[in-house]
Amino acid sequence: MMAASPTVSGSLRDRLMITLIGGAAVLALLLFFAVRSYAVQVAQQGQDSILAASVTAMLDAAAIRDGEVEIDIPYAAFSMLSTPSDDRVFYAIYQDGAFLSGYNDLAYEAGKPLGVRSFQSGDVRGAAVRQVNASRTLIGANRRTEIQIALAQTQDAQSQTLDRIARNAAFLGVGFFALTGLLSLWASSVTMGQLNRLTTSVTRRGPQDLSPFQKPVPQEMAPLVQSLNSLMGRLDQSLSQSEDFIAEAAHRVRTPLATVRSYAEATLQRVKREENREAMRSMVRAIDESSRAAGQLLDHAMITFRADHLERETLDLRALVEDLVLRLTPIADMRDLSLAVAGDADVPFAGDAILIQNAVRNMIDNAIKYAPPDSTVTITVNAAPKPVIVVEDEGPGFNTDEIATLAGRFQRGSNAADSIGSGLGLTIAQDVATAHGGHLHLSNRPEGGACVSLQLSS
Ligand SMILES: Nc1ncnc2c1ncn2[C@@H]1O[C@H](COP(=O)(O)OP(=O)(O)O)[C@@H](O)[C@H]1O
Ligand SMILES: [Mg+2]
């Protein structure tokens, strides 16, 4: 019996990998942007404090001499601004808002609270600059004036540093991503390994093994294993219940029918009037029919059950057939038929003896039923190329247009009209062959008569 394959929706491993690798990618990006923005902030603070120190040095150099404002900018004020990329510096000095010296296109922007240094980013002559604005009040003899200085510096060195940091941050992010990618691969294969181990131990079991799983499993899989175990427990119980039921039913149906039949038979001996005898004969026939039908139905149920849980043991097919022939000879004798066994001397085979016996008995039963009196039924057992048991008779054979369907359940041929039967004999034989990996083949012998071969496979 083929198990229906389940509907598959995605893969756990893929989902796990996508989640882990997706998470790693987001984290790597976050890391990159965090490092970069922190670097921008630090670099800006560095430049701002140098600009502040420089503007303070310039303001400190301002003084009122002879009523005039004089600013002698110290060399240090500019030298502290020098950078490896030779960033350009612009300054503009205003007195009470009036341009005094420097670059007059550099505007002074007062800080919000007056006198506080204010920083801003802008551009001067097409170059991006960072600018500081600071002022100082000078007090001279009966004079008070305010000096305002705007000092700006281009940002080439800073942006070079930032580029370098961004590159390093990108390397860091990629490295982090690769590492977490590897870790996710490892994590998902470890997790899947647990599942695969359970799957292997389920698939490795034989079809009869319904014992619970004992091996330790991870906590998350425990409920699954527990329900599997309880499912198998119930299955085991219901299987043994149905096996018991079939055996019990067979016994309970057959025994009273046999009793009734023997009473009827005995009564038939005593009855003298022909019409009563005729009635008794029909009764015996009806009992035979129902006991045979019941027997075959139960046999069929038993065979379906055993075929599903095939238990093979080594047996000799030749011996099995000879044993059967011995038991069926009295029945054959009643019809003046002789049973002959031919073929190989011993044919070892691993299979279920009860099933094979049942199949061959049904095949011989048919031959006895359909063959004419005074003929021979030959049962041939061969070992090669594959074990096979062939039952041949000298009767009318199969109807060629029915041959394909006769092994179906309850199928009886048109030649079966006045014989007792339920149409399950060939079905049983076929099920037994299939359970052993073989098949049942029906044909007519060229010289007349049916030929049924039960082909088995080890
Ligand atoms: N040896 C045989 N010779 C002729 N016909 C046969 C033979 N065996 C089986 N058949 C045909 O195949 C049909 C199915 O056989 P089977 O399944 O054993 O049912 P049953 O014997 O109960 O009718 C029979 O009804 C009969 O028509
Ligand atoms: Mg039959």
Coordinates of C-alpha atoms and ligand atoms in Angstrom, one line a residue:
M1 CA 0.0 0.0 0.0
M2 CA 1.5 3.4 -1.0
A3 CA 1.2 6.1 1.5
A4 CA -0.2 9.4 0.1
S5 CA 2.5 12.0 0.1
P6 CA 1.6 15.0 2.2
T7 CA 1.0 18.5 0.8
V8 CA 4.3 20.4 1.2
S9 CA 4.2 24.0 2.1
G10 CA 7.7 25.6 2.1
S11 CA 10.8 24.3 3.8
L12 CA 11.6 24.7 7.5
R13 CA 15.3 24.9 6.7
D14 CA 14.8 27.6 4.0
R15 CA 12.5 29.6 6.4
L16 CA 15.1 29.3 9.1
M17 CA 17.9 30.3 6.8
I18 CA 16.0 33.2 5.3
T19 CA 15.1 34.5 8.7
L20 CA 18.6 34.2 10.1
I21 CA 20.4 35.5 7.0
G22 CA 17.8 38.3 6.5
G23 CA 18.3 39.3 10.2
A24 CA 22.1 39.2 9.7
A25 CA 21.8 41.5 6.6
V26 CA 19.6 44.0 8.5
L27 CA 22.1 44.0 11.5
A28 CA 25.1 44.4 9.1
L29 CA 23.4 47.4 7.5
L30 CA 22.6 48.9 10.9
L31 CA 26.2 48.4 12.0
F32 CA 27.5 50.1 8.9
F33 CA 25.2 53.2 9.3
A34 CA 25.8 53.4 13.0
V35 CA 29.6 53.3 12.6
R36 CA 29.4 55.9 9.8
S37 CA 27.2 58.4 11.6
Y38 CA 29.2 58.1 14.7
A39 CA 32.4 58.8 12.7
V40 CA 30.7 61.8 11.1
Q41 CA 29.8 63.2 14.5
V42 CA 33.2 62.6 16.0
A43 CA 35.0 64.2 13.0
Q44 CA 32.7 67.2 13.1
Q45 CA 33.3 67.7 16.8
G46 CA 37.1 67.6 16.1
Q47 CA 37.0 70.2 13.4
D48 CA 34.6 72.4 15.4
S49 CA 36.9 72.5 18.4
I50 CA 39.9 73.4 16.3
L51 CA 37.9 76.1 14.6
A52 CA 36.8 77.4 18.0
A53 CA 40.3 77.5 19.4
S54 CA 41.5 79.2 16.2
V55 CA 38.8 81.9 16.3
T56 CA 39.4 82.4 20.0
A57 CA 43.2 83.1 19.3
M58 CA 42.2 85.6 16.6
L59 CA 39.7 87.4 18.9
D60 CA 42.3 87.5 21.6
A61 CA 44.7 89.3 19.3
A62 CA 42.2 92.2 18.8
A63 CA 42.9 95.3 20.8
I64 CA 42.1 99.1 20.6
R65 CA 45.2 101.1 20.1
D66 CA 45.0 104.9 19.8
G67 CA 41.3 104.6 19.4
E68 CA 41.7 102.3 16.4
V69 CA 40.9 98.6 16.3
E70 CA 44.0 96.5 15.6
I71 CA 44.1 92.8 15.0
D72 CA 47.5 91.1 14.7
I73 CA 46.5 87.6 13.8
P74 CA 49.0 85.2 15.4
Y75 CA 50.5 82.5 13.2
A76 CA 49.3 79.8 15.6
A77 CA 45.7 80.7 14.8
F78 CA 46.1 79.4 11.3
S79 CA 48.8 76.8 11.8
M80 CA 46.5 74.8 14.1
L81 CA 44.0 74.6 11.1
S82 CA 46.5 72.9 8.8
T83 CA 45.5 69.5 7.5
P84 CA 47.1 66.7 5.4
S85 CA 44.8 67.6 2.5
D86 CA 45.7 71.3 2.7
D87 CA 42.2 72.4 3.4
R88 CA 41.6 76.1 2.6
V89 CA 40.7 78.6 5.3
F90 CA 38.6 81.7 4.9
Y91 CA 38.0 84.4 7.4
A92 CA 36.2 87.7 7.6
I93 CA 36.4 90.3 10.3
Y94 CA 33.7 92.8 11.0
Q95 CA 33.5 95.7 13.4
D96 CA 30.0 96.4 14.6
G97 CA 28.6 94.7 11.5
A98 CA 30.9 96.6 9.1
F99 CA 33.4 94.6 7.0
L100 CA 37.0 95.2 8.2
S101 CA 39.2 92.6 6.5
G102 CA 39.4 89.1 5.0
Y103 CA 37.0 87.6 2.5
N104 CA 34.0 89.9 2.3
D105 CA 31.8 87.1 0.8
L106 CA 31.9 85.3 4.1
A107 CA 29.0 86.5 6.1
Y108 CA 29.0 86.7 9.9
E109 CA 26.1 84.9 11.4
A110 CA 25.4 85.8 15.1
G111 CA 24.8 82.9 17.5
K112 CA 21.3 82.8 19.0
P113 CA 22.3 84.1 22.4
L114 CA 24.6 87.0 21.5
G115 CA 28.3 86.4 22.1
V116 CA 28.0 82.6 21.9
R117 CA 30.0 80.8 19.2
S118 CA 27.8 79.3 16.6
F119 CA 28.8 76.7 14.0
Q120 CA 27.2 76.1 10.7
S121 CA 27.9 74.1 7.5
G122 CA 27.7 76.0 4.2
D123 CA 29.8 76.7 1.1
V124 CA 32.2 79.4 0.1
R125 CA 33.1 79.8 -3.5
G126 CA 31.7 76.4 -4.4
A127 CA 33.5 74.5 -1.7
A128 CA 31.8 72.8 1.2
V129 CA 32.9 74.5 4.5
R130 CA 32.4 74.3 8.2
Q131 CA 32.1 77.8 9.7
V132 CA 32.4 79.2 13.2
N133 CA 31.2 82.7 14.2
A134 CA 32.4 84.4 17.3
S135 CA 32.5 88.0 18.7
R136 CA 34.2 89.9 21.3
T137 CA 33.5 93.3 22.9
L138 CA 36.5 95.6 23.1
I139 CA 36.4 98.4 25.6
G140 CA 38.8 101.4 25.0
A141 CA 38.9 104.9 26.4
N142 CA 35.3 106.1 26.2
R143 CA 34.7 103.7 23.4
R144 CA 33.0 100.3 23.2
T145 CA 33.0 98.3 20.0
E146 CA 32.3 94.8 19.0
I147 CA 34.6 92.7 16.8
Q148 CA 32.9 89.8 14.9
I149 CA 34.9 87.1 13.2
A150 CA 33.6 84.4 10.8
L151 CA 36.1 81.6 10.2
A152 CA 35.5 78.8 7.7
Q153 CA 37.5 75.8 6.6
T154 CA 36.9 73.3 3.7
Q155 CA 36.3 69.7 4.6
D156 CA 38.5 67.7 2.2
A157 CA 40.6 66.0 4.9
Q158 CA 37.5 65.3 6.9
S159 CA 35.7 63.7 4.0
Q160 CA 38.7 61.6 3.2
T161 CA 38.8 60.3 6.7
L162 CA 35.1 59.6 6.6
D163 CA 35.5 57.8 3.3
R164 CA 38.1 55.6 4.9
I165 CA 36.0 55.0 7.9
A166 CA 33.0 54.2 5.7
R167 CA 35.1 51.7 3.8
N168 CA 36.2 50.0 6.9
A169 CA 32.7 50.0 8.3
A170 CA 31.5 48.3 5.1
F171 CA 34.2 45.7 5.4
L172 CA 33.1 45.2 9.0
G173 CA 29.5 44.8 7.9
V174 CA 30.3 42.3 5.2
G175 CA 32.5 40.3 7.5
F176 CA 29.8 40.3 10.1
F177 CA 27.3 39.2 7.6
A178 CA 29.5 36.4 6.3
L179 CA 30.1 35.2 9.8
T180 CA 26.5 35.2 10.8
G181 CA 25.6 33.6 7.5
L182 CA 28.0 30.7 8.3
L183 CA 26.6 30.6 11.8
S184 CA 23.0 30.4 10.5
L185 CA 24.0 27.6 8.2
W186 CA 25.4 25.7 11.1
A187 CA 22.5 26.5 13.3
S188 CA 19.9 25.4 10.8
S189 CA 21.7 22.2 9.9
V190 CA 22.0 21.3 13.6
T191 CA 18.3 21.9 14.1
M192 CA 17.4 20.0 10.9
G193 CA 19.7 17.2 12.0
Q194 CA 17.4 16.5 15.0
L195 CA 14.3 16.3 12.7
N196 CA 16.2 14.2 10.2
R197 CA 17.2 11.8 12.9
L198 CA 13.6 11.3 13.9
T199 CA 12.5 10.9 10.3
T200 CA 15.2 8.2 9.7
S201 CA 14.2 6.3 12.8
V202 CA 10.5 6.4 11.7
T203 CA 11.3 5.3 8.1
R204 CA 13.8 2.6 9.2
R205 CA 11.2 0.7 11.1
G206 CA 9.7 -2.4 9.7
P207 CA 6.0 -2.3 8.8
Q208 CA 5.1 -4.4 11.8
D209 CA 7.0 -2.4 14.3
L210 CA 4.4 -0.3 16.2
S211 CA 6.4 0.0 19.4
P212 CA 6.8 3.6 20.9
F213 CA 9.9 5.7 20.2
Q214 CA 12.4 5.5 23.0
K215 CA 15.2 7.6 21.8
P216 CA 15.6 11.1 23.5
V217 CA 14.4 14.0 21.4
P218 CA 14.6 17.8 21.9
Q219 CA 11.9 19.3 24.1
E220 CA 10.1 21.0 21.1
M221 CA 9.7 17.7 19.3
A222 CA 8.5 15.8 22.4
P223 CA 4.7 16.6 21.7
L224 CA 5.1 15.3 18.1
V225 CA 6.8 12.1 19.2
Q226 CA 4.2 11.7 22.0
S227 CA 1.3 11.9 19.6
L228 CA 3.1 9.6 17.2
N229 CA 3.5 7.1 20.0
S230 CA -0.1 7.3 21.1
L231 CA -1.2 7.0 17.4
M232 CA 0.9 3.8 17.1
G233 CA -0.5 2.5 20.3
R234 CA -4.0 2.9 19.1
L235 CA -3.1 1.4 15.8
D236 CA -1.5 -1.6 17.4
Q237 CA -4.5 -2.1 19.6
S238 CA -7.0 -1.9 16.8
L239 CA -5.0 -4.1 14.6
S240 CA -4.8 -6.9 17.2
Q241 CA -8.5 -6.4 17.9
S242 CA -9.4 -6.8 14.3
E243 CA -7.2 -9.9 14.0
D244 CA -8.9 -11.4 17.0
F245 CA -12.3 -10.4 15.6
I246 CA -11.7 -12.1 12.3
A247 CA -10.6 -15.3 13.9
E248 CA -13.5 -15.3 16.3
A249 CA -16.0 -14.5 13.6
A250 CA -14.7 -17.3 11.4
H251 CA -15.1 -19.7 14.2
R252 CA -18.6 -18.6 15.2
V253 CA -19.9 -18.6 11.7
R254 CA -18.4 -21.9 10.5
T255 CA -19.2 -24.1 13.5
P256 CA -23.0 -23.7 13.6
L257 CA -23.2 -23.9 9.8
A258 CA -21.3 -27.2 9.9
T259 CA -23.6 -28.5 12.6
V260 CA -26.7 -27.4 10.6
R261 CA -25.3 -29.1 7.5
S262 CA -24.7 -32.4 9.2
Y263 CA -28.2 -32.4 10.6
A264 CA -29.6 -31.6 7.2
E265 CA -27.5 -34.4 5.7
A266 CA -28.7 -36.9 8.3
T267 CA -32.3 -35.8 7.8
L268 CA -31.8 -36.3 4.0
Q269 CA -30.9 -39.9 4.6
R270 CA -34.2 -40.5 6.5
V271 CA -36.6 -38.7 4.3
K272 CA -38.3 -40.9 1.8
R273 CA -40.6 -38.7 -0.2
E274 CA -39.0 -37.4 -3.3
E275 CA -40.3 -33.8 -3.0
N276 CA -39.0 -33.6 0.6
R277 CA -35.7 -35.0 -0.4
E278 CA -35.5 -32.3 -3.1
A279 CA -36.2 -29.6 -0.6
M280 CA -33.6 -31.1 1.8
R281 CA -31.0 -31.1 -1.0
S282 CA -31.6 -27.5 -1.8
M283 CA -31.3 -26.7 1.9
V284 CA -27.9 -28.5 2.0
R285 CA -26.8 -26.7 -1.0
A286 CA -27.9 -23.3 0.4
I287 CA -26.0 -24.1 3.6
D288 CA -22.9 -25.0 1.6
E289 CA -23.2 -21.8 -0.3
S290 CA -23.5 -19.6 2.7
S291 CA -20.8 -21.4 4.6
R292 CA -18.5 -21.1 1.7
A293 CA -19.3 -17.4 1.1
A294 CA -18.9 -16.7 4.8
G295 CA -15.6 -18.7 4.9
Q296 CA -14.3 -16.9 1.8
L297 CA -15.3 -13.4 3.1
L298 CA -13.5 -14.1 6.3
D299 CA -10.5 -15.6 4.5
H300 CA -10.4 -12.5 2.4
A301 CA -10.5 -10.2 5.4
M302 CA -7.8 -12.3 7.1
I303 CA -5.7 -12.2 3.9
T304 CA -6.0 -8.5 3.5
F305 CA -4.9 -8.1 7.1
R306 CA -2.0 -10.5 6.9
A307 CA -0.9 -9.1 3.5
D308 CA -0.6 -5.7 5.1
H309 CA 1.6 -7.0 7.8
L310 CA 3.4 -9.7 5.8
E311 CA 5.6 -11.9 8.0
R312 CA 7.9 -14.0 5.9
E313 CA 9.3 -17.3 7.1
T314 CA 11.3 -19.8 5.1
L315 CA 9.1 -22.6 3.7
D316 CA 9.2 -25.3 1.0
L317 CA 6.6 -24.6 -1.6
R318 CA 6.7 -28.2 -2.9
A319 CA 6.0 -29.6 0.6
L320 CA 3.3 -27.0 1.1
V321 CA 1.6 -28.0 -2.2
E322 CA 1.9 -31.8 -1.4
D323 CA 0.3 -31.2 2.0
L324 CA -2.6 -29.4 0.4
V325 CA -3.1 -32.0 -2.3
L326 CA -3.2 -34.7 0.4
R327 CA -6.0 -32.8 2.2
L328 CA -7.9 -32.1 -1.0
T329 CA -7.7 -35.6 -2.5
P330 CA -11.0 -36.8 -0.8
I331 CA -12.9 -33.9 -2.4
A332 CA -11.3 -34.6 -5.7
D333 CA -12.1 -38.3 -5.4
M334 CA -15.8 -37.4 -5.0
R335 CA -15.7 -36.0 -8.5
D336 CA -13.4 -38.8 -9.8
L337 CA -10.6 -36.3 -10.4
S338 CA -7.0 -37.1 -9.7
L339 CA -4.5 -34.5 -8.4
A340 CA -0.9 -34.7 -9.7
V341 CA 2.1 -32.7 -8.4
A342 CA 4.9 -32.0 -10.8
G343 CA 8.0 -29.7 -11.0
D344 CA 11.1 -29.2 -8.8
A345 CA 11.8 -31.4 -5.8
D346 CA 12.2 -28.6 -3.3
V347 CA 11.4 -24.9 -3.8
P348 CA 12.5 -22.9 -0.8
F349 CA 10.8 -19.5 -0.4
A350 CA 10.4 -16.9 2.2
G351 CA 6.8 -16.1 2.6
D352 CA 3.6 -16.4 4.7
A353 CA 2.6 -20.1 4.6
I354 CA -1.0 -19.5 5.6
L355 CA -1.5 -17.0 2.8
I356 CA 0.1 -19.1 0.1
Q357 CA -1.8 -22.2 1.3
N358 CA -5.0 -20.2 1.1
A359 CA -4.3 -19.0 -2.4
V360 CA -3.3 -22.4 -3.7
R361 CA -6.3 -24.1 -2.1
N362 CA -8.6 -21.6 -3.9
M363 CA -6.9 -22.4 -7.2
I364 CA -7.2 -26.1 -6.7
D365 CA -10.8 -25.7 -5.5
N366 CA -11.6 -24.0 -8.8
A367 CA -10.0 -26.7 -10.8
I368 CA -11.9 -29.3 -9.0
K369 CA -15.1 -27.3 -9.4
Y370 CA -14.8 -26.6 -13.1
A371 CA -12.9 -29.6 -14.5
P372 CA -14.9 -32.6 -15.9
P373 CA -15.0 -35.9 -14.0
D374 CA -12.3 -38.4 -14.8
S375 CA -9.7 -35.8 -15.6
T376 CA -6.4 -34.8 -14.0
V377 CA -5.6 -31.5 -12.2
T378 CA -1.8 -30.9 -12.4
I379 CA -0.1 -28.6 -9.9
T380 CA 3.4 -27.7 -11.0
V381 CA 5.9 -26.1 -8.6
N382 CA 9.0 -24.5 -10.1
A383 CA 11.8 -22.6 -8.5
A384 CA 13.4 -20.8 -11.5
P385 CA 13.5 -18.2 -12.7
K386 CA 11.1 -17.1 -9.9
P387 CA 9.1 -19.3 -7.6
V388 CA 5.8 -20.2 -9.2
I389 CA 2.9 -22.5 -8.6
V390 CA 0.7 -23.4 -11.6
V391 CA -2.6 -25.2 -11.4
E392 CA -3.9 -26.7 -14.7
D393 CA -7.1 -28.6 -15.4
E394 CA -8.8 -30.2 -18.4
G395 CA -12.0 -28.3 -18.1
P396 CA -13.6 -25.7 -20.4
G397 CA -11.1 -23.0 -19.4
F398 CA -11.9 -19.3 -18.9
N399 CA -14.1 -17.2 -21.1
T400 CA -11.5 -15.2 -23.1
D401 CA -13.6 -12.0 -22.9
E402 CA -13.9 -12.3 -19.1
I403 CA -10.3 -13.3 -18.3
A404 CA -9.2 -9.8 -17.4
T405 CA -11.8 -9.2 -14.8
L406 CA -12.3 -12.6 -13.1
A407 CA -9.7 -11.9 -10.4
G408 CA -11.8 -8.8 -9.3
R409 CA -13.8 -9.0 -6.0
F410 CA -17.1 -10.9 -6.3
Q411 CA -16.5 -11.5 -10.0
R412 CA -17.9 -14.8 -11.2
G413 CA -17.7 -16.0 -14.8
S414 CA -20.6 -17.0 -16.9
N415 CA -19.6 -20.7 -16.6
A416 CA -20.1 -20.5 -12.8
A417 CA -23.9 -20.3 -12.9
D418 CA -24.6 -23.7 -11.3
S419 CA -21.6 -24.0 -9.0
I420 CA -21.3 -22.8 -5.5
G421 CA -19.0 -19.8 -5.0
S422 CA -18.6 -16.2 -4.0
G423 CA -16.3 -14.8 -6.6
L424 CA -13.5 -14.3 -4.1
G425 CA -11.2 -17.3 -4.8
L426 CA -9.1 -15.6 -7.5
T427 CA -9.2 -12.3 -5.6
I428 CA -7.6 -14.0 -2.7
A429 CA -5.0 -15.7 -4.9
Q430 CA -4.2 -12.4 -6.5
D431 CA -3.9 -10.5 -3.2
V432 CA -1.5 -13.2 -1.9
A433 CA 0.7 -12.9 -5.0
T434 CA 0.8 -9.1 -4.8
A435 CA 1.6 -9.2 -1.1
H436 CA 4.7 -11.4 -2.0
G437 CA 5.8 -9.1 -4.7
G438 CA 4.4 -11.3 -7.5
H439 CA 1.2 -11.6 -9.6
L440 CA -1.5 -14.0 -10.6
H441 CA -1.7 -15.0 -14.3
L442 CA -4.8 -16.5 -15.9
S443 CA -4.7 -18.3 -19.2
N444 CA -6.2 -21.1 -21.2
R445 CA -4.1 -24.1 -22.2
P446 CA -3.7 -24.7 -25.9
E447 CA -5.1 -28.2 -25.5
G448 CA -8.1 -26.9 -23.5
G449 CA -8.5 -26.2 -19.8
A450 CA -7.6 -23.4 -17.4
C451 CA -4.1 -22.5 -16.4
V452 CA -3.7 -20.3 -13.3
S453 CA -0.2 -19.4 -12.2
L454 CA 0.7 -17.8 -8.9
Q455 CA 4.0 -16.1 -9.5
L456 CA 5.9 -15.2 -6.4
S457 CA 9.0 -13.1 -5.9
S458 CA 11.4 -13.2 -3.1
Ligands
LIG1 N1 -10.4 -23.6 -13.3 C1 -11.3 -22.8 -13.9 N2 -11.9 -23.2 -15.0 C2 -12.8 -22.4 -15.6 N3 -13.2 -21.2 -15.0 C3 -12.7 -20.8 -13.9 C4 -11.7 -21.6 -13.2 N4 -11.3 -21.0 -12.1 C5 -12.0 -19.9 -12.1 N5 -12.9 -19.8 -13.1 C6 -13.8 -18.6 -13.4 O1 -13.4 -17.5 -12.7 C7 -14.4 -17.0 -11.9 C8 -13.9 -16.5 -10.6 O2 -13.3 -17.5 -9.8 P1 -13.3 -17.3 -8.2 O3 -12.8 -16.0 -7.9 O4 -12.6 -18.5 -7.6 O5 -14.9 -17.3 -7.9 P2 -15.8 -18.6 -7.7 O6 -15.1 -19.8 -7.8 O7 -16.4 -18.4 -6.4 O8 -16.8 -18.4 -8.8 C9 -15.3 -18.2 -11.6 O9 -16.6 -17.8 -11.4 C10 -15.2 -18.9 -13.0 O10 -16.0 -18.3 -13.9
MG2 MG -13.4 -20.2 -6.6

